[in-house]
Amino acid sequence: MAQQQWYKGAVIYQVYPRSFQDTNGDGIGDLKGIISRIDYIKSLGVDAIWISPFFKSPMKDFGYDISDYRDIDPLFGDLNDFDELIAQAHQRDIKIIIDQVLSHTSDQHQWFLDSREDKTNDKSDWYVWADSKPDGTQPNNWLSIFGGPAWQWEPRRGQYYLHNFLTEQPDLNFHNPDVRKAVLDNVEFWLKKGVDGFRLDAINFCYHDALLRDNPAKPPEKRQGRGFSEDNPYAFQYHHYNNTQPENISFMQDIRALLNQYPGTVSLGEISSEDSLATMAQYTAGGDKLHMGYSFELLTNDYSCEYIRTTVQTLEERMTEGWPCWAFSNHDVERVASRWSGDNTINPAQCKMLTALLASLRGSVCMYQGEELGLGEAQVAFEDLQDPYGITFWPNFKGRDGCRTPMPWDAESGEHAGFSPEKPWLPVDSAHKYQSVKVQDEADDSILNAFREFMQWRKTHPALIEGDIEFIETAEPLLAFYRHFEGKSMLCVFNLAANSASLALEGTVLTAHDALPHQTGTLDTNNTLTLPGFGCFYADVN
C-alpha cells in the first residue's frame, strides 16, 4: 500500500500487553513479550499492531489512567524496550499504533496533584471543576460510565471535579488552550519516537458543555448499551452535554495538523456517542480531522444480517469522505466467539466465517488478540476479578476480565499455557488451553491457520481492501454484498446461521474463488448458491 494510504483496508492486530506474553515472571505481559512474539504476529498477515496503554499508571483502570504520558510503566519495561519494539516491527513491515488517552488523566498525574490544591495555582483550570449546588450536591446530573455520579468532591478546593469514568480518572478541561497544547505536545513525543499512528481512546469525551447543563432522561425502551451494561444507570440519560461537544471538531483538526507533519502517520478515533455513526462521519469528514473512526456498533449482541447490513449501510451513507474501521471484539466487550454463538459454544466454522466477514467489509479491520484462535469469553470467578467495572456491577454484569485473560501459547508448557512461569494477573481459562497457538499451529484446518490463509489471500484482492461496497437485499441468515474496484466486482456471501441456506443469483455470471481454502459455498448449474452452516462464498462477477 502507498505510504500515505497504508491504513486503508489495513488489518490492525490489537495487543493487550498485560495479557500477551510475560517475560520477567511477574505474571503480567510486557513489551519484551510483544517483541518475543513479533514473528507470530507477522505470520498472521496483519499490517499493524495497536498496543493498549503501557504508560506509567496506578493501574486503577489498567493503564487507561495515565500518570505520565511520556514514560513506560515499569510493569511493561522501559523506553529502550519500546524503541526495540518499533525497530523489530518496522523490520518486518509492521506498523505500530499506540493508544492515546487524552480526555482524562490519572488522579496521580502531577497536573491533577497541582490542580486540586487550590483555585489559584498554574494548573487550577486544567481540569473540570465546579461548585456544588446550594445544598452541597453535585453540580448537575451527569453520570459516570462506571456507575454513580460523574462528580467527586475535593476538600482541598472545596469543589467537585468531573470524571466520566472512574473517580481516579479526572477529566481534563479542553476549554483551556494550555491543556490542548500540553496534550498535543505529549502526542508529538511519541511521533518523534517513530510510531505510525494513534488509537484515540474515548476521543469524543474531550470537551464538556461549559454551561454544565443537565442531561435529559432517556425512556426505558431506548436504554440500549454501547459498550456498557444496559442496567447501568448511565443508560438512563441522553448524553448530550458531557461529551461530543461542537468544540471537539477543532481539536480533531489540531490532531490532524500535527500528524500531517509526520507523513504516513494516522489517527483512529474510538467514538461512543448518542449517534456514533453520525459522529464517526463528522469526525472523519473533510480530510482535515481523523483518518478513521470506529465505534461499538458491531460490538453488540445483535448478530442478525439485518442489523449488520443496516449499520454498515447507514455509515456508508453518512461517511462520504472518511474511512471506517470495524471490529467484532476488543478489550472492553465479551469475545465475539461467545457473544454471537447463541449458546456460548465455540464453533470453528463460525469463527472462520466471522474473520472472513469482518475482513470483507469496506474499511480497515481491528482484530483483537486471541480472535485468530477463536477464543471464547473466559469464565472468571468473582474472587479473581480485577476489573472495577465488573466488581461494581457483579453479578448482572461481570465486567471486562473475561476478554482480557492471558493468551494461551502452549498448553504443554505449564498450567499458565506458556504465558508466564508464575501465576498471571488473571487466570488462563482451562478451555483456552485446548485452543493454544501450538495446538492450532499443528492442525491444518485450525481457526488460526484459516485466519492466516484468508489474510494472505485477501492481500491479493484489491476490491476487499479499498473497493466500494454494495449490499444485496437477502433474507436471514444470508448476508451478501459486492465489493467494486476499478471496474471489477467481487461477490461476497456469508451464512450467519448453523443451518444451510440458498440464494438464487439469476442473471449473474460468476467465477468462484475455488482456491480460497475455507470457501464452502457451491454454485449449481441453475446459478443457485448453497451455503452450509456458517459458510462463505466469494466470486468474481464476469
Coordinates of C-alpha atoms in Angstrom, one line a residue:
M1 CA 0.0 0.0 0.0
A2 CA 1.1 3.5 -0.7
Q3 CA 2.9 5.1 2.3
Q4 CA 0.3 7.8 2.7
Q5 CA -2.7 5.5 2.4
W6 CA -1.4 2.3 4.1
Y7 CA -4.2 2.4 6.6
K8 CA -6.9 1.9 4.0
G9 CA -8.1 -1.6 4.3
A10 CA -5.3 -2.4 6.8
V11 CA -5.7 -5.3 9.3
I12 CA -4.8 -3.9 12.7
Y13 CA -4.0 -6.5 15.4
Q14 CA -4.8 -5.3 18.9
V15 CA -2.4 -6.4 21.6
Y16 CA -3.5 -6.0 25.2
P17 CA 0.0 -6.1 26.7
R18 CA -0.9 -7.2 30.2
S19 CA -2.1 -10.5 28.7
F20 CA 0.0 -11.1 25.7
Q21 CA 3.4 -12.5 26.9
D22 CA 5.2 -12.2 30.2
T23 CA 9.0 -12.4 30.0
N24 CA 10.1 -11.5 33.5
G25 CA 7.9 -13.8 35.6
D26 CA 5.7 -11.2 37.4
G27 CA 2.5 -12.6 35.8
I28 CA 2.0 -9.5 33.7
G29 CA 2.8 -9.2 30.0
D30 CA 5.4 -6.7 28.9
L31 CA 6.9 -5.0 25.8
K32 CA 9.7 -7.6 25.6
G33 CA 6.9 -10.2 25.4
I34 CA 5.5 -8.5 22.3
I35 CA 9.0 -8.4 20.8
S36 CA 9.4 -12.1 21.5
R37 CA 6.2 -12.9 19.6
I38 CA 6.7 -10.4 16.8
D39 CA 7.2 -13.2 14.2
Y40 CA 4.0 -14.9 15.3
I41 CA 2.2 -11.6 14.7
K42 CA 3.9 -11.3 11.3
S43 CA 2.7 -14.8 10.4
L44 CA -0.9 -13.6 10.8
G45 CA -0.6 -11.4 7.8
V46 CA -1.6 -8.2 9.6
D47 CA -0.5 -4.7 8.7
A48 CA -0.2 -3.0 12.0
I49 CA -0.2 -3.6 15.8
W50 CA -2.3 -1.5 18.1
I51 CA -0.9 -1.7 21.6
S52 CA -3.2 -0.8 24.5
P53 CA -1.7 1.6 27.1
F54 CA 1.7 0.8 28.6
F55 CA 2.4 4.2 30.1
K56 CA 3.1 5.0 33.8
S57 CA -0.1 4.4 35.7
P58 CA -1.5 3.4 39.1
M59 CA -3.5 0.8 37.1
K60 CA -6.9 1.6 38.6
D61 CA -8.2 1.1 35.0
F62 CA -5.2 -1.0 33.9
G63 CA -3.4 1.8 32.0
Y64 CA -6.2 3.9 30.9
D65 CA -5.5 6.1 33.9
I66 CA -2.1 7.7 32.9
S67 CA 0.1 9.4 35.4
D68 CA 3.0 10.1 32.9
Y69 CA 2.3 10.2 29.2
R70 CA 6.0 10.2 28.2
D71 CA 7.2 7.2 30.1
I72 CA 6.7 3.4 30.2
D73 CA 5.3 1.8 33.4
P74 CA 8.0 -0.5 34.9
L75 CA 5.5 -3.3 34.7
F76 CA 5.9 -3.2 30.9
G77 CA 9.6 -2.3 30.6
D78 CA 11.2 1.0 29.6
L79 CA 11.7 3.4 26.7
N80 CA 14.5 1.3 25.3
D81 CA 12.2 -1.7 25.1
F82 CA 9.7 0.4 23.2
D83 CA 12.4 1.6 20.8
E84 CA 13.4 -2.0 20.2
L85 CA 9.7 -3.0 19.6
I86 CA 9.3 -0.3 16.9
A87 CA 12.6 -1.4 15.3
Q88 CA 11.6 -5.0 15.2
A89 CA 8.1 -4.3 13.9
H90 CA 9.4 -2.0 11.2
Q91 CA 12.0 -4.5 10.1
R92 CA 9.0 -6.8 9.3
D93 CA 7.0 -4.1 7.6
I94 CA 4.5 -3.9 10.5
K95 CA 3.2 -0.5 11.7
I96 CA 2.9 0.4 15.3
I97 CA -0.2 2.2 16.6
I98 CA -0.4 3.1 20.3
D99 CA -3.3 4.2 22.5
Q100 CA -3.6 7.8 23.5
V101 CA -5.9 8.5 26.4
L102 CA -6.5 12.3 26.0
S103 CA -9.8 13.2 27.6
H104 CA -8.7 12.3 31.2
T105 CA -5.6 11.5 33.3
S106 CA -4.9 9.6 36.5
D107 CA -5.6 11.4 39.7
Q108 CA -1.9 10.8 40.4
H109 CA -0.8 12.8 37.4
Q110 CA 1.2 15.8 38.5
W111 CA -1.1 18.1 36.6
F112 CA -4.0 17.0 38.8
L113 CA -2.0 16.9 42.0
D114 CA -1.2 20.6 41.4
S115 CA -4.7 21.5 40.2
R116 CA -6.5 20.1 43.2
E117 CA -4.5 22.2 45.7
D118 CA -6.3 25.5 45.3
K119 CA -8.1 27.7 42.9
T120 CA -5.2 30.0 42.0
N121 CA -2.3 27.7 41.0
D122 CA -0.9 27.4 37.5
K123 CA -2.9 24.3 36.8
S124 CA -6.1 25.3 38.6
D125 CA -8.1 25.4 35.4
W126 CA -6.6 22.3 33.8
Y127 CA -9.4 20.0 35.0
V128 CA -13.2 20.4 35.1
W129 CA -14.0 21.9 38.5
A130 CA -17.4 23.2 39.6
D131 CA -19.1 24.4 42.8
S132 CA -21.8 22.4 44.4
K133 CA -25.4 23.3 44.4
P134 CA -26.6 25.3 47.4
D135 CA -27.5 22.0 49.2
G136 CA -24.0 20.6 48.7
T137 CA -25.0 18.1 46.0
Q138 CA -23.2 17.6 42.6
P139 CA -23.2 20.4 40.1
N140 CA -25.6 18.6 37.7
N141 CA -27.0 15.1 36.9
W142 CA -24.1 13.8 34.8
L143 CA -23.2 10.1 35.4
S144 CA -20.1 8.1 35.2
I145 CA -19.9 5.1 32.9
F146 CA -18.6 3.0 35.8
G147 CA -21.5 3.8 38.0
G148 CA -22.8 6.7 40.1
P149 CA -22.4 10.4 39.7
A150 CA -19.7 11.8 37.4
W151 CA -18.6 14.2 40.1
Q152 CA -16.2 13.8 43.1
W153 CA -15.8 16.2 46.0
E154 CA -12.3 17.5 46.5
P155 CA -11.9 19.1 50.0
R156 CA -8.7 20.9 49.2
R157 CA -10.5 23.2 46.7
G158 CA -14.0 22.9 48.2
Q159 CA -15.3 21.9 44.7
Y160 CA -16.3 18.9 42.7
Y161 CA -14.3 17.6 39.7
L162 CA -15.7 15.7 36.7
H163 CA -14.8 12.1 35.9
N164 CA -16.7 10.4 33.1
F165 CA -15.1 7.2 34.0
L166 CA -13.5 6.1 37.4
T167 CA -13.2 8.5 40.2
E168 CA -9.5 8.2 39.8
Q169 CA -9.7 9.5 36.2
P170 CA -10.4 13.2 36.4
D171 CA -11.4 14.9 33.1
L172 CA -9.1 17.5 31.6
N173 CA -10.6 20.9 30.7
F174 CA -10.1 21.3 27.0
H175 CA -11.7 24.7 27.0
N176 CA -8.3 25.8 28.3
P177 CA -5.9 26.3 25.4
D178 CA -2.9 25.5 27.6
V179 CA -4.4 22.0 28.1
R180 CA -4.8 21.4 24.4
K181 CA -1.2 22.5 23.7
A182 CA 0.2 20.2 26.5
V183 CA -1.8 17.3 25.3
L184 CA -0.6 17.7 21.7
D185 CA 3.0 18.0 22.9
N186 CA 2.6 14.6 24.6
V187 CA 1.3 13.2 21.4
E188 CA 4.2 14.6 19.4
F189 CA 6.7 13.0 21.9
W190 CA 5.6 9.6 20.5
L191 CA 5.6 10.7 16.9
K192 CA 9.2 11.6 17.4
K193 CA 9.8 8.1 18.7
G194 CA 8.6 6.7 15.4
V195 CA 5.1 5.5 16.0
D196 CA 2.9 5.1 12.9
G197 CA -0.3 6.3 14.4
F198 CA -2.7 6.5 17.4
R199 CA -5.9 4.9 18.6
L200 CA -7.5 7.8 20.3
D201 CA -9.5 6.5 23.4
A202 CA -12.9 8.0 24.0
I203 CA -11.9 10.9 21.8
N204 CA -15.4 12.4 21.8
F205 CA -15.2 12.9 25.5
C206 CA -12.5 15.7 25.4
Y207 CA -15.0 18.6 25.7
H208 CA -17.9 19.1 28.1
D209 CA -20.7 21.6 28.0
A210 CA -19.3 24.8 29.5
L211 CA -22.7 25.6 31.0
L212 CA -22.9 22.3 32.7
R213 CA -26.5 21.7 31.6
D214 CA -28.3 18.6 32.9
N215 CA -28.6 15.6 30.5
P216 CA -32.2 14.8 29.7
A217 CA -33.7 11.5 30.7
K218 CA -33.9 8.6 28.3
P219 CA -37.1 6.4 28.2
P220 CA -36.7 2.8 29.2
E221 CA -37.2 1.4 25.6
K222 CA -34.3 3.5 24.4
R223 CA -31.8 2.3 27.0
Q224 CA -29.5 0.3 24.8
G225 CA -25.9 0.0 25.9
R226 CA -23.0 0.5 23.6
G227 CA -20.0 -0.9 25.4
F228 CA -21.7 -0.7 28.9
S229 CA -24.2 -2.8 30.7
E230 CA -27.8 -1.9 29.9
D231 CA -28.8 -2.0 33.6
N232 CA -26.1 0.7 34.3
P233 CA -27.8 4.0 35.2
Y234 CA -25.5 5.6 32.6
A235 CA -28.0 4.2 30.0
F236 CA -30.8 6.2 31.6
Q237 CA -29.7 9.5 30.1
Y238 CA -29.2 11.1 26.7
H239 CA -25.5 12.2 27.0
H240 CA -26.0 15.5 25.1
Y241 CA -23.8 17.6 27.4
N242 CA -21.0 15.6 29.0
N243 CA -19.4 14.6 25.6
T244 CA -19.4 15.1 21.8
Q245 CA -19.5 18.9 22.0
P246 CA -19.1 21.1 18.9
E247 CA -15.7 22.5 20.2
N248 CA -14.2 19.0 19.8
I249 CA -14.1 19.4 16.0
S250 CA -11.4 22.0 16.1
F251 CA -9.4 19.7 18.4
M252 CA -9.7 16.9 15.8
Q253 CA -8.3 19.4 13.3
D254 CA -5.4 20.2 15.7
I255 CA -4.5 16.5 15.9
R256 CA -4.6 16.1 12.1
A257 CA -2.4 19.2 11.6
L258 CA 0.1 17.6 13.9
L259 CA 0.0 14.2 12.2
N260 CA 0.4 15.9 8.8
Q261 CA 3.9 17.0 9.9
Y262 CA 4.8 13.3 10.2
P263 CA 3.8 11.8 6.8
G264 CA 2.3 8.3 6.9
T265 CA 1.0 8.6 10.4
V266 CA -2.7 8.0 11.1
S267 CA -5.4 8.5 13.7
L268 CA -8.1 6.1 14.7
G269 CA -10.8 7.5 16.9
E270 CA -12.9 5.5 19.3
I271 CA -16.3 7.1 19.4
S272 CA -19.2 6.3 21.7
S273 CA -22.0 9.0 21.4
E274 CA -25.7 9.1 21.2
D275 CA -25.4 8.6 17.4
S276 CA -21.9 7.1 17.0
L277 CA -22.2 6.6 13.2
A278 CA -23.0 10.3 12.7
T279 CA -20.2 11.3 14.9
M280 CA -17.8 9.0 13.1
A281 CA -18.8 10.6 9.8
Q282 CA -18.4 14.1 11.2
Y283 CA -15.0 13.4 12.8
T284 CA -13.6 12.0 9.6
A285 CA -15.0 14.4 7.1
G286 CA -13.1 17.0 5.0
G287 CA -9.7 15.4 5.1
D288 CA -8.7 17.7 8.0
K289 CA -9.7 15.7 11.0
L290 CA -9.3 12.0 11.9
H291 CA -8.2 9.4 9.3
M292 CA -10.5 6.7 10.7
G293 CA -13.3 6.2 13.2
Y294 CA -14.7 3.2 14.9
S295 CA -17.5 2.6 17.4
F296 CA -19.3 -0.1 19.4
E297 CA -21.9 -0.6 16.8
L298 CA -20.8 -4.2 15.8
L299 CA -19.6 -5.0 19.4
T300 CA -23.2 -5.6 20.5
N301 CA -25.3 -8.7 20.9
D302 CA -27.3 -8.2 17.7
Y303 CA -26.0 -10.8 15.2
S304 CA -28.7 -10.5 12.6
C305 CA -27.9 -9.9 8.9
E306 CA -30.4 -7.0 9.0
Y307 CA -28.6 -5.3 11.9
I308 CA -25.1 -5.7 10.3
R309 CA -26.3 -4.6 6.9
T310 CA -28.3 -1.6 8.2
T311 CA -25.3 -0.5 10.4
V312 CA -22.8 -0.6 7.6
Q313 CA -25.1 0.9 5.0
T314 CA -26.0 3.8 7.4
L315 CA -22.4 4.6 7.9
E316 CA -21.7 4.4 4.2
E317 CA -24.5 6.9 3.5
R318 CA -23.1 9.3 6.1
M319 CA -19.4 8.8 5.8
T320 CA -18.9 10.1 2.3
E321 CA -15.3 11.4 2.9
G322 CA -13.7 9.5 5.8
W323 CA -12.7 5.9 6.2
P324 CA -14.4 3.4 8.6
C325 CA -12.8 0.8 10.8
W326 CA -14.7 -2.2 12.0
A327 CA -14.2 -4.6 14.9
F328 CA -16.2 -7.6 16.3
S329 CA -14.1 -7.8 19.5
N330 CA -11.9 -5.8 21.7
H331 CA -10.7 -5.4 25.3
D332 CA -14.0 -3.9 26.5
V333 CA -16.6 -6.4 25.4
E334 CA -17.4 -10.1 25.5
R335 CA -15.4 -12.0 22.9
V336 CA -17.3 -12.4 19.7
A337 CA -16.9 -16.2 19.6
S338 CA -19.1 -16.4 22.7
R339 CA -21.2 -13.3 22.1
W340 CA -22.5 -14.4 18.7
S341 CA -22.6 -18.1 19.3
G342 CA -26.0 -18.2 20.8
D343 CA -25.2 -20.8 23.4
N344 CA -21.6 -19.9 24.4
T345 CA -20.3 -22.9 22.4
I346 CA -17.3 -22.2 20.2
N347 CA -18.0 -23.3 16.6
P348 CA -14.8 -23.3 14.5
A349 CA -16.7 -22.8 11.3
Q350 CA -18.4 -19.7 12.7
C351 CA -15.1 -18.3 13.9
K352 CA -13.6 -18.7 10.4
M353 CA -16.6 -17.2 8.8
L354 CA -16.6 -14.2 11.1
T355 CA -13.0 -13.5 10.3
A356 CA -13.8 -13.5 6.6
L357 CA -16.9 -11.3 7.1
L358 CA -15.1 -8.7 9.2
A359 CA -12.2 -8.5 6.7
S360 CA -14.6 -8.2 3.8
L361 CA -16.4 -5.1 4.9
R362 CA -15.4 -1.8 3.4
G363 CA -12.9 -0.2 5.8
S364 CA -10.0 -1.2 8.0
V365 CA -10.2 -4.0 10.5
C366 CA -9.3 -4.3 14.2
M367 CA -8.6 -7.9 15.2
Y368 CA -8.3 -8.5 19.0
Q369 CA -5.6 -10.8 20.2
G370 CA -7.0 -14.4 20.5
E371 CA -9.6 -13.7 17.9
E372 CA -7.4 -15.6 15.4
L373 CA -7.7 -18.6 17.8
G374 CA -11.4 -18.4 18.2
L375 CA -11.1 -17.8 21.9
G376 CA -14.4 -17.5 23.7
E377 CA -15.2 -15.4 26.8
A378 CA -13.2 -16.8 29.8
Q379 CA -15.0 -17.7 32.9
V380 CA -13.5 -15.7 35.8
A381 CA -14.6 -16.3 39.4
F382 CA -15.6 -13.3 41.5
E383 CA -12.6 -13.7 43.7
D384 CA -10.3 -13.5 40.7
L385 CA -11.9 -10.3 39.2
Q386 CA -9.6 -7.3 38.6
D387 CA -11.9 -5.0 36.7
P388 CA -13.5 -2.4 38.9
Y389 CA -16.4 -2.2 36.4
G390 CA -17.2 -5.9 36.9
I391 CA -16.8 -5.8 40.6
T392 CA -19.3 -2.9 40.9
F393 CA -22.0 -4.5 38.7
W394 CA -21.5 -8.2 39.6
P395 CA -23.3 -10.5 39.1
N396 CA -25.6 -8.9 36.4
F397 CA -22.5 -7.7 34.5
K398 CA -19.2 -9.5 35.0
G399 CA -17.0 -6.7 33.6
R400 CA -14.3 -7.0 31.1
D401 CA -11.9 -9.5 32.6
G402 CA -13.4 -12.4 30.6
C403 CA -12.0 -11.0 27.4
R404 CA -8.6 -10.0 28.9
T405 CA -7.3 -13.3 30.2
P406 CA -3.8 -14.3 29.0
M407 CA -3.0 -15.6 25.5
P408 CA -2.6 -19.5 25.5
W409 CA 0.6 -20.2 23.7
D410 CA 1.4 -23.8 24.6
A411 CA -0.7 -25.9 27.0
E412 CA 2.2 -28.3 27.5
S413 CA 4.5 -25.6 29.0
G414 CA 2.8 -25.4 32.4
E415 CA -0.6 -24.5 33.9
H416 CA -0.4 -21.0 32.5
A417 CA -0.2 -22.1 28.9
G418 CA 3.2 -20.5 28.1
F419 CA 2.1 -17.0 29.1
S420 CA 4.1 -16.8 32.3
P421 CA 6.0 -19.2 34.5
E422 CA 4.2 -17.7 37.5
K423 CA 0.6 -17.0 38.5
P424 CA -0.7 -14.5 36.0
W425 CA -2.8 -11.4 36.9
L426 CA -5.8 -13.2 35.5
P427 CA -6.2 -17.0 35.3
V428 CA -5.8 -18.7 32.0
D429 CA -9.2 -20.3 31.1
S430 CA -8.9 -24.1 31.0
A431 CA -10.9 -24.2 27.8
H432 CA -8.4 -21.9 26.1
K433 CA -5.5 -24.3 26.6
Y434 CA -7.1 -26.6 24.0
Q435 CA -7.1 -23.7 21.6
S436 CA -3.5 -22.7 22.2
V437 CA -1.2 -21.4 19.4
K438 CA 0.8 -24.6 19.4
V439 CA -2.2 -26.8 19.1
Q440 CA -3.6 -24.8 16.2
D441 CA -0.2 -24.4 14.5
E442 CA -0.1 -28.1 14.1
A443 CA -3.6 -28.6 12.8
D444 CA -4.0 -27.7 9.1
D445 CA -7.7 -27.0 9.4
S446 CA -7.5 -24.9 12.6
I447 CA -9.1 -21.5 13.1
L448 CA -5.6 -20.0 13.3
N449 CA -4.4 -21.4 10.1
A450 CA -7.6 -20.5 8.3
F451 CA -7.1 -16.9 9.6
R452 CA -3.6 -16.8 8.2
E453 CA -4.6 -18.2 4.8
F454 CA -7.5 -15.8 4.5
M455 CA -5.4 -12.8 5.3
Q456 CA -2.8 -13.7 2.7
W457 CA -5.5 -14.4 0.1
R458 CA -7.2 -11.0 0.9
K459 CA -4.0 -9.1 0.2
T460 CA -4.2 -10.3 -3.5
H461 CA -7.7 -8.8 -4.0
P462 CA -7.7 -5.0 -4.1
A463 CA -11.5 -5.0 -4.1
L464 CA -11.5 -6.3 -0.5
I465 CA -9.0 -3.7 0.6
E466 CA -10.2 -0.5 -1.0
G467 CA -13.3 -1.3 -3.0
D468 CA -16.7 0.3 -2.6
I469 CA -19.5 -1.9 -1.0
E470 CA -23.0 -2.6 -2.3
F471 CA -25.3 -4.7 -0.3
I472 CA -27.8 -7.2 -1.8
E473 CA -31.2 -7.5 -0.1
T474 CA -31.3 -11.0 1.3
A475 CA -33.4 -12.8 3.8
E476 CA -31.9 -14.1 7.1
P477 CA -29.5 -15.8 7.6
L478 CA -27.6 -14.7 4.5
L479 CA -25.6 -11.5 4.2
A480 CA -24.4 -10.6 0.7
F481 CA -22.7 -7.7 -0.9
Y482 CA -20.5 -6.7 -3.8
R483 CA -17.1 -5.0 -3.5
H484 CA -16.4 -2.9 -6.5
F485 CA -12.9 -1.7 -7.5
E486 CA -11.6 -0.2 -10.8
G487 CA -14.4 -1.6 -12.9
K488 CA -14.3 -5.1 -11.4
S489 CA -16.7 -6.6 -8.8
M490 CA -16.5 -9.4 -6.3
L491 CA -19.5 -11.1 -4.7
C492 CA -19.2 -11.9 -1.0
V493 CA -21.9 -14.1 0.7
F494 CA -22.0 -15.3 4.3
N495 CA -24.3 -17.6 6.1
L496 CA -24.7 -16.4 9.7
A497 CA -26.6 -19.5 10.9
A498 CA -25.7 -23.1 11.7
N499 CA -28.2 -24.5 9.1
S500 CA -27.6 -24.4 5.3
A501 CA -29.2 -21.7 3.2
S502 CA -29.6 -21.0 -0.5
L503 CA -29.6 -17.8 -2.7
A504 CA -30.7 -17.6 -6.3
L505 CA -28.4 -15.4 -8.4
E506 CA -30.3 -15.2 -11.6
G507 CA -28.6 -13.4 -14.4
T508 CA -25.3 -13.1 -12.6
V509 CA -22.3 -14.7 -14.3
L510 CA -19.8 -15.7 -11.6
T511 CA -16.3 -17.2 -11.4
A512 CA -16.0 -18.7 -7.9
H513 CA -12.7 -18.4 -6.0
D514 CA -12.3 -22.1 -5.6
A515 CA -8.7 -21.7 -4.4
L516 CA -9.8 -20.0 -1.2
P517 CA -9.0 -22.6 1.4
H518 CA -12.2 -22.3 3.5
Q519 CA -14.7 -21.3 0.8
T520 CA -17.6 -23.6 1.5
G521 CA -20.4 -22.4 -0.8
T522 CA -21.3 -24.2 -4.0
L523 CA -23.0 -22.8 -7.2
D524 CA -25.1 -25.2 -9.2
T525 CA -26.0 -25.1 -12.9
N526 CA -29.1 -23.0 -12.2
N527 CA -27.0 -20.3 -10.6
T528 CA -28.3 -21.1 -7.1
L529 CA -25.7 -20.7 -4.4
T530 CA -25.9 -23.1 -1.4
L531 CA -24.0 -22.4 1.7
P532 CA -23.6 -24.8 4.6
G533 CA -23.9 -23.5 8.1
F534 CA -21.5 -20.7 8.7
G535 CA -20.3 -21.0 5.1
C536 CA -18.9 -18.2 3.0
F537 CA -18.6 -17.7 -0.8
Y538 CA -16.5 -15.4 -3.0
A539 CA -16.8 -15.0 -6.7
D540 CA -15.7 -12.5 -9.4
V541 CA -18.6 -11.0 -11.4
N542 CA -18.0 -11.5 -15.1

